[in-house]
XYZ file of N, CA and C in Angstrom:
435
model
N -4.953 32.994 -21.787
C -6.238 33.660 -21.837
C -7.202 33.274 -20.678
N -6.906 32.194 -20.056
C -7.964 31.800 -19.049
C -8.086 32.665 -17.844
N -7.041 33.197 -17.357
C -7.129 34.130 -16.129
C -6.761 35.508 -16.396
N -6.319 35.943 -17.564
C -5.897 37.269 -17.782
C -7.066 38.026 -18.519
N -6.936 39.325 -18.371
C -7.857 40.230 -19.033
C -7.526 40.383 -20.424
N -8.590 40.607 -21.259
C -8.384 40.767 -22.686
C -9.089 41.993 -23.209
N -8.406 42.673 -23.963
C -9.072 43.927 -24.664
C -9.529 43.555 -26.036
N -10.688 44.013 -26.315
C -11.365 43.690 -27.636
C -11.103 44.831 -28.634
N -10.141 45.669 -28.311
C -9.870 46.847 -29.277
C -9.363 46.350 -30.578
N -8.626 45.224 -30.680
C -8.072 44.766 -31.908
C -9.075 43.801 -32.673
N -10.140 43.438 -31.980
C -11.100 42.527 -32.551
C -11.984 43.157 -33.577
N -12.536 42.418 -34.620
C -13.356 43.019 -35.733
C -14.806 42.605 -35.512
N -15.162 42.035 -34.363
C -16.576 41.616 -34.174
C -17.379 42.896 -33.664
N -18.702 42.667 -33.648
C -19.534 43.854 -33.135
C -19.212 44.115 -31.758
N -19.526 45.312 -31.222
C -19.241 45.675 -29.794
C -20.556 45.449 -29.024
N -21.045 44.267 -29.175
C -22.187 43.907 -28.262
C -21.575 42.904 -27.180
N -22.536 42.934 -26.204
C -22.133 42.074 -25.065
C -21.975 40.512 -25.468
N -22.921 40.115 -26.310
C -22.842 38.689 -26.812
C -21.614 38.482 -27.688
N -21.344 39.388 -28.534
C -20.191 39.183 -29.411
C -18.842 39.153 -28.613
N -18.750 40.024 -27.653
C -17.545 40.045 -26.796
C -17.477 38.657 -25.958
N -18.569 38.135 -25.531
C -18.616 36.893 -24.776
C -18.170 35.728 -25.694
N -18.652 35.763 -26.958
C -18.278 34.719 -27.846
C -16.806 34.818 -28.210
N -16.265 35.938 -28.365
C -14.829 36.171 -28.617
C -14.053 35.614 -27.478
N -14.414 35.900 -26.193
C -13.630 35.435 -25.104
C -13.643 33.942 -24.966
N -14.848 33.350 -25.324
C -15.010 31.932 -25.200
C -14.062 31.246 -26.287
N -14.016 31.831 -27.488
C -13.098 31.279 -28.555
C -11.614 31.439 -28.074
N -11.288 32.606 -27.509
C -9.884 32.720 -27.031
C -9.502 31.732 -25.983
N -10.409 31.514 -25.025
C -10.164 30.546 -23.956
C -9.968 29.177 -24.532
N -10.833 28.828 -25.448
C -10.692 27.547 -26.149
C -9.351 27.385 -26.775
N -8.825 28.385 -27.482
C -7.550 28.322 -28.160
C -6.408 28.221 -27.105
N -6.597 28.985 -25.961
C -5.490 28.939 -24.964
C -5.403 27.591 -24.230
N -6.583 27.071 -24.018
C -6.592 25.700 -23.371
C -5.973 24.635 -24.319
N -6.442 24.731 -25.652
C -5.884 23.800 -26.567
C -4.388 23.900 -26.713
N -3.894 25.040 -26.655
C -2.379 25.305 -26.725
C -1.654 24.760 -25.549
N -2.295 24.807 -24.381
C -1.576 24.439 -23.139
C -1.833 23.048 -22.762
N -2.716 22.359 -23.443
C -3.049 20.930 -23.188
C -1.901 20.045 -23.602
N -1.602 18.986 -22.854
C -0.592 18.059 -23.161
C -0.862 17.404 -24.569
N 0.210 17.141 -25.284
C 0.094 16.573 -26.599
C -0.285 15.128 -26.460
N -1.203 14.594 -27.277
C -1.597 13.206 -27.222
C -0.391 12.295 -27.619
N -0.314 11.200 -26.852
C 0.852 10.275 -27.151
C 0.152 9.052 -27.878
N 0.892 8.706 -28.962
C 0.338 7.622 -29.801
C 0.579 6.291 -29.011
N -0.547 5.544 -28.821
C -0.473 4.304 -28.112
C -0.653 3.228 -29.075
N 0.245 2.218 -29.062
C 0.203 1.113 -29.951
C -0.651 -0.007 -29.189
N -1.549 -0.542 -29.917
C -2.386 -1.645 -29.179
C -1.556 -2.813 -29.048
N -1.807 -3.427 -27.826
C -1.072 -4.730 -27.566
C -1.856 -5.955 -28.150
N -1.106 -6.930 -28.470
C -1.835 -8.052 -28.873
C -2.367 -8.954 -27.738
N -3.601 -9.343 -27.815
C -4.118 -10.225 -26.795
C -3.620 -11.616 -27.020
N -3.380 -12.219 -25.918
C -2.890 -13.599 -26.066
C -4.135 -14.585 -26.312
N -3.886 -15.530 -27.116
C -4.905 -16.464 -27.344
C -5.003 -17.486 -26.183
N -6.156 -17.555 -25.452
C -6.276 -18.475 -24.299
C -6.053 -19.897 -24.654
N -6.288 -20.180 -25.904
C -6.246 -21.599 -26.338
C -4.827 -22.106 -26.378
N -3.841 -21.131 -26.598
C -2.427 -21.514 -26.640
C -1.906 -21.476 -25.276
N -1.260 -22.505 -24.877
C -0.711 -22.581 -23.482
C 0.836 -22.346 -23.631
N 1.343 -21.472 -22.837
C 2.790 -21.255 -23.033
C 3.487 -22.484 -22.340
N 4.542 -22.856 -23.052
C 5.304 -24.108 -22.575
C 6.072 -23.572 -21.386
N 6.079 -24.449 -20.382
C 6.829 -24.189 -19.129
C 8.273 -24.335 -19.410
N 9.158 -23.458 -18.848
C 10.540 -23.571 -19.118
C 11.100 -24.824 -18.464
N 12.059 -25.457 -19.153
C 12.573 -26.735 -18.649
C 13.578 -26.339 -17.527
N 13.570 -27.107 -16.391
C 14.569 -26.792 -15.361
C 15.988 -27.195 -15.828
N 16.874 -26.412 -15.271
C 18.340 -26.742 -15.569
C 18.702 -28.006 -14.946
N 19.534 -28.900 -15.657
C 19.883 -30.130 -15.090
C 20.702 -29.863 -13.786
N 20.508 -30.711 -12.719
C 21.235 -30.560 -11.439
C 22.183 -31.754 -11.331
N 23.392 -31.286 -11.107
C 24.425 -32.410 -10.918
C 24.395 -32.834 -9.419
N 24.283 -34.131 -9.215
C 24.295 -34.656 -7.862
C 25.588 -35.433 -7.700
N 26.153 -35.276 -6.591
C 27.433 -35.961 -6.286
C 27.186 -37.510 -6.211
N 28.221 -38.195 -6.544
C 28.020 -39.650 -6.436
C 28.149 -40.036 -5.008
N 27.619 -41.294 -4.787
C 27.659 -41.782 -3.337
C 28.998 -41.773 -2.805
N 29.186 -41.373 -1.663
C 30.456 -41.428 -0.969
C 31.469 -40.280 -1.349
N 31.138 -39.376 -2.306
C 31.932 -38.300 -2.670
C 31.453 -37.061 -2.044
N 32.342 -36.430 -1.151
C 31.918 -35.220 -0.463
C 31.552 -34.073 -1.339
N 30.682 -33.169 -1.046
C 30.404 -32.064 -1.844
C 31.453 -30.975 -1.627
N 31.683 -30.165 -2.574
C 32.701 -29.148 -2.442
C 32.224 -27.952 -1.678
N 30.927 -27.687 -1.720
C 30.453 -26.510 -0.978
C 29.289 -26.882 0.000
N 29.176 -26.336 1.171
C 28.155 -26.780 2.057
C 26.808 -26.149 1.593
N 25.705 -26.809 1.895
C 24.420 -26.274 1.676
C 23.954 -25.330 2.728
N 23.613 -24.196 2.327
C 23.165 -23.181 3.348
C 21.686 -23.226 3.505
N 21.257 -23.097 4.685
C 19.828 -23.069 5.059
C 19.393 -21.687 5.471
N 18.170 -21.326 5.300
C 17.694 -20.090 5.758
C 17.706 -19.929 7.263
N 18.055 -18.802 7.797
C 18.058 -18.687 9.297
C 16.537 -18.775 9.853
N 16.449 -19.364 10.927
C 15.093 -19.441 11.559
C 14.629 -18.094 11.945
N 13.346 -17.770 11.647
C 12.772 -16.498 12.024
C 12.471 -16.498 13.505
N 12.971 -15.570 14.211
C 12.771 -15.459 15.657
C 11.466 -14.693 15.948
N 11.083 -14.566 17.134
C 9.869 -13.781 17.488
C 10.146 -12.310 17.217
N 9.017 -11.700 16.576
C 9.205 -10.257 16.259
C 8.528 -9.451 17.499
N 9.302 -8.483 17.928
C 8.814 -7.654 18.923
C 7.906 -6.610 18.499
N 6.709 -6.448 19.122
C 5.734 -5.459 18.724
C 5.768 -4.370 19.724
N 5.757 -3.063 19.313
C 5.837 -1.919 20.144
C 4.530 -1.034 19.912
N 4.327 -0.083 20.788
C 3.063 0.757 20.528
C 3.221 1.471 19.184
N 4.327 1.637 18.662
C 4.440 2.273 17.377
C 4.275 1.408 16.153
N 4.531 0.122 16.330
C 4.448 -0.833 15.207
C 3.318 -1.837 15.306
N 2.344 -1.628 16.211
C 1.341 -2.653 16.399
C 0.400 -2.740 15.177
N 0.173 -1.591 14.413
C -0.630 -1.632 13.224
C -0.124 -2.557 12.142
N 1.232 -2.673 12.000
C 1.831 -3.510 10.997
C 1.504 -4.976 11.339
N 1.207 -5.312 12.501
C 0.928 -6.724 12.911
C -0.566 -6.902 13.342
N -1.456 -6.161 12.767
C -2.807 -6.000 13.388
C -3.555 -7.403 13.194
N -3.403 -8.069 12.043
C -4.179 -9.231 11.883
C -3.470 -10.595 12.171
N -2.367 -10.508 12.885
C -1.559 -11.682 13.169
C -1.696 -12.074 14.610
N -1.621 -13.380 14.922
C -1.684 -13.874 16.270
C -0.437 -13.408 17.018
N -0.563 -13.037 18.323
C 0.450 -12.524 18.991
C 0.433 -13.174 20.405
N 1.604 -12.991 21.144
C 1.636 -13.435 22.559
C 1.888 -12.119 23.426
N 0.970 -11.912 24.359
C 1.092 -10.835 25.157
C 1.617 -11.172 26.520
N 2.856 -10.719 26.913
C 3.541 -11.042 28.169
C 3.260 -9.941 29.171
N 2.684 -10.331 30.329
C 2.261 -9.406 31.384
C 3.287 -9.485 32.569
N 3.655 -8.333 33.147
C 4.603 -8.297 34.364
C 3.986 -9.100 35.454
N 4.749 -10.095 35.958
C 4.293 -10.880 37.094
C 3.475 -12.151 36.766
N 3.191 -12.363 35.454
C 2.317 -13.457 35.012
C 3.272 -14.400 34.230
N 3.339 -15.661 34.574
C 4.256 -16.575 33.860
C 3.772 -17.024 32.508
N 2.479 -17.252 32.301
C 1.973 -17.596 31.033
C 1.540 -16.361 30.247
N 1.965 -16.321 28.998
C 1.496 -15.130 28.102
C 0.058 -15.359 27.676
N -0.624 -14.289 27.337
C -1.926 -14.388 26.717
C -1.751 -14.693 25.264
N -2.564 -15.523 24.704
C -2.534 -15.858 23.224
C -3.602 -14.959 22.627
N -3.142 -13.951 21.951
C -4.034 -13.025 21.324
C -4.235 -13.365 19.882
N -5.506 -13.382 19.386
C -5.740 -13.592 18.090
C -5.397 -12.486 17.210
N -5.602 -11.202 17.637
C -5.104 -9.990 16.949
C -5.154 -8.882 17.961
N -4.300 -7.935 17.735
C -4.217 -6.731 18.532
C -5.088 -5.617 17.870
N -6.082 -5.148 18.633
C -6.998 -4.181 18.092
C -6.681 -2.765 18.471
N -5.809 -2.503 19.471
C -5.522 -1.120 19.715
C -4.418 -1.084 20.849
N -3.549 0.015 20.799
C -2.596 0.158 21.786
C -2.301 1.607 21.893
N -2.683 2.142 23.163
C -2.572 3.546 23.436
C -1.605 3.727 24.616
N -1.476 4.936 25.130
C -0.632 5.154 26.203
C -1.181 4.491 27.493
N -2.511 4.404 27.584
C -3.073 3.848 28.836
C -3.472 2.336 28.692
N -3.892 1.825 27.494
C -4.416 0.501 27.308
C -3.856 -0.274 26.173
N -3.860 -1.566 26.228
C -3.567 -2.470 25.193
C -4.894 -3.244 24.965
N -5.491 -3.261 23.823
C -6.628 -3.956 23.454
C -6.312 -5.095 22.509
N -6.903 -6.202 22.724
C -6.651 -7.355 21.904
C -7.857 -8.331 21.950
N -7.953 -9.233 21.027
C -8.972 -10.254 20.950
C -8.327 -11.557 21.388
N -8.782 -12.168 22.407
C -8.175 -13.367 22.963
C -8.504 -14.611 22.117
N -8.048 -15.777 22.520
C -8.207 -17.013 21.795
C -9.700 -17.411 21.685
N -10.472 -17.003 22.718
C -11.903 -17.286 22.657
C -12.809 -16.307 21.792
N -12.114 -15.276 21.311
C -12.809 -14.187 20.593
C -13.335 -13.044 21.412
N -13.028 -13.048 22.714
C -13.435 -11.939 23.478
C -12.418 -10.816 23.454
N -12.914 -9.575 23.464
C -12.074 -8.435 23.553
C -11.577 -8.272 25.002
N -10.262 -8.051 25.090
C -9.580 -7.781 26.328
C -9.003 -6.416 26.280
N -9.032 -5.780 27.486
C -8.397 -4.468 27.647
C -7.621 -4.447 28.937
N -6.300 -4.357 28.764
C -5.444 -4.261 29.932
C -4.581 -3.026 29.997
N -4.186 -2.609 31.166
C -3.379 -1.370 31.247
C -2.020 -1.634 30.545
N -1.586 -0.600 29.789
C -0.391 -0.747 29.092
C 0.802 -0.675 29.993
N 0.680 -0.220 31.200
C 1.875 -0.188 32.180
C 2.183 -1.512 32.629
N 1.254 -2.486 32.505
C 1.477 -3.934 32.941
C 2.052 -4.770 31.949
N 2.120 -4.282 30.631
C 2.600 -5.103 29.499
C 4.140 -5.145 29.524
N 4.620 -6.401 29.578
C 6.135 -6.532 29.514
C 6.658 -6.395 28.010
N 5.982 -7.296 27.204
C 6.281 -7.168 25.803
C 5.256 -7.969 25.031
N 5.176 -7.768 23.722
C 4.283 -8.366 22.838
C 5.072 -8.924 21.702
N 4.935 -10.237 21.300
C 5.684 -10.781 20.203
C 4.649 -11.534 19.267
N 5.146 -11.629 18.032
C 4.395 -12.365 17.011
C 5.038 -13.667 16.791
């Protein structure tokens, strides 16, 4: 009933403007109620008592080899994280991280506090002293975190 036209020919109300408006309003209300999603019963959750402290789970016992007995499996270590290369497409992902800016022909890299912008023409960053630097992007060799 919300967007369709309705004929009052079958209605038994008076044929006045106010009666027809009241009838349309009632019909819209019924149509909206019929198309509304059914309410879902929500069960209340119990609130935890802050005075009760949950007991920490006990760690599983660890078997240690006796002195002089070799272990049967080698201990694996996590690989060392290498420097991450930053490109003009990914600089926003590393926006708040310190980076090193390598320039063509310069041996020492700039130590940037954070990169603030990288366009086709310029690379903008804040240096270690907090000053904004703007250098041509064509002179940038690479940027790493």
